[in-house]
Coordinates of C-alpha atoms and ligand atoms in Angstrom, one line a residue:
M1 CA -81.2 186.1 -136.1
T2 CA -78.3 183.7 -136.0
E3 CA -78.4 180.8 -138.5
S4 CA -78.3 177.4 -136.9
L5 CA -77.5 173.9 -138.1
H6 CA -78.8 170.6 -137.0
A7 CA -76.3 168.2 -135.5
V8 CA -77.2 164.7 -134.2
C9 CA -75.7 163.8 -130.9
P10 CA -73.2 160.9 -131.2
H11 CA -74.1 159.7 -127.7
C12 CA -77.9 159.8 -127.4
S13 CA -78.9 160.6 -131.1
S14 CA -80.9 163.7 -130.1
V15 CA -81.2 166.3 -132.8
N16 CA -79.6 169.6 -131.6
R17 CA -79.6 173.1 -133.1
V18 CA -76.0 174.5 -133.2
P19 CA -75.5 178.3 -133.9
A20 CA -73.5 178.5 -137.2
D21 CA -71.4 181.4 -135.8
R22 CA -70.1 179.6 -132.7
P23 CA -67.2 177.1 -132.6
A24 CA -68.4 173.6 -133.1
S25 CA -65.8 172.2 -130.7
E26 CA -67.7 173.8 -127.8
A27 CA -71.1 172.5 -128.8
R28 CA -72.8 170.2 -126.3
C29 CA -76.0 168.1 -126.5
G30 CA -79.0 169.8 -125.0
V31 CA -80.2 166.4 -123.7
C32 CA -77.2 164.4 -122.4
K33 CA -74.7 167.4 -122.2
A34 CA -72.0 165.4 -124.0
K35 CA -69.8 167.0 -126.7
L36 CA -71.5 166.9 -130.1
F37 CA -68.2 166.8 -132.0
T38 CA -65.7 164.3 -130.5
G39 CA -63.2 163.9 -133.3
E40 CA -63.9 160.2 -133.4
P41 CA -66.0 158.3 -136.0
I42 CA -69.5 157.8 -134.8
V43 CA -70.6 154.1 -134.8
L44 CA -74.1 153.8 -136.2
T45 CA -76.6 150.9 -136.0
S46 CA -79.6 150.2 -138.1
K47 CA -81.7 152.0 -135.4
T48 CA -79.7 155.2 -135.5
F49 CA -78.6 155.3 -139.2
D50 CA -81.6 157.2 -140.7
K51 CA -81.6 159.9 -138.0
H52 CA -77.9 160.6 -138.2
V53 CA -77.8 160.7 -142.0
E54 CA -81.1 162.5 -142.6
R55 CA -81.2 165.0 -139.8
N56 CA -77.6 166.1 -139.8
D57 CA -76.8 169.4 -141.5
M58 CA -73.1 168.9 -141.1
P59 CA -70.9 167.6 -143.9
L60 CA -70.9 163.8 -143.5
I61 CA -69.0 160.8 -144.6
V62 CA -70.5 157.4 -144.0
D63 CA -68.2 154.5 -144.1
F64 CA -70.2 151.3 -144.8
W65 CA -67.9 148.7 -143.5
A66 CA -67.8 145.1 -142.4
P67 CA -65.1 143.3 -140.3
W68 CA -64.7 140.6 -142.9
C69 CA -64.1 143.1 -145.7
G70 CA -60.4 143.7 -146.5
P71 CA -60.7 147.1 -148.2
C72 CA -62.9 148.3 -145.4
R73 CA -60.3 147.4 -142.8
A74 CA -57.6 149.0 -144.9
M75 CA -59.6 152.3 -145.1
A76 CA -60.5 152.4 -141.4
P77 CA -57.4 154.4 -140.3
I78 CA -58.0 157.0 -143.0
F79 CA -61.5 157.6 -141.8
E80 CA -60.3 157.8 -138.2
R81 CA -57.7 160.4 -139.2
A82 CA -60.3 162.4 -141.2
A83 CA -62.6 162.5 -138.1
H84 CA -59.7 163.6 -135.9
E85 CA -58.4 166.3 -138.2
Q86 CA -61.7 167.6 -139.4
G87 CA -63.7 166.9 -136.3
D88 CA -65.3 170.3 -135.9
G89 CA -66.7 170.6 -139.4
L90 CA -67.1 167.0 -140.6
V91 CA -69.0 164.1 -139.1
V92 CA -67.5 160.7 -139.9
E93 CA -69.9 157.8 -139.2
R94 CA -69.3 154.2 -139.4
F95 CA -72.1 151.7 -140.1
Q96 CA -71.6 148.0 -139.8
D97 CA -75.1 146.5 -139.7
E98 CA -76.5 145.1 -142.9
H99 CA -73.3 146.1 -144.8
A100 CA -74.4 144.8 -148.2
R101 CA -78.1 145.5 -148.0
T102 CA -77.7 149.0 -146.9
R103 CA -75.2 149.7 -149.7
E104 CA -77.8 148.7 -152.2
Q105 CA -80.6 150.6 -150.6
R106 CA -78.6 153.8 -150.4
R107 CA -77.2 153.4 -153.9
V108 CA -73.8 154.3 -152.8
D109 CA -70.8 153.6 -155.0
F110 CA -69.0 150.3 -155.0
E111 CA -66.5 151.5 -152.5
G112 CA -69.4 151.8 -150.1
R113 CA -68.9 155.4 -149.0
V114 CA -71.1 158.4 -149.1
L115 CA -69.8 162.0 -149.1
R116 CA -72.6 164.5 -148.7
G117 CA -72.4 168.3 -148.4
G118 CA -73.8 170.3 -145.5
A119 CA -77.2 172.1 -145.2
D120 CA -79.2 172.4 -148.4
Ligands
ZN1 ZN1 -76.9 163.7 -126.4

């Protein structure tokens, strides 16, 4: 039996099973048929945050940012480049809502970024 990983669709937030031995660049959502790995940061909202962070088996970086935060704006191009270069194996997500409160809830470091490994 082929091992599979869960990947959350960046378009419709459906949870998909992706065979671990197939190229991620070809994976498409079973519900909306869009590509699961786009090479672009996924923009999260407070409605989609939990599902994307908790149901994804893929390595994940979450950038907690706010438009008024200078360091956040300075780091944005680096996250975009990481998403582009590592798009098949790494999910880069960007979360703007409730910037400060979510940081506290998630106990992320002061830079406001979470790096989590893949499937446990
Ligand atoms: Zn979808």
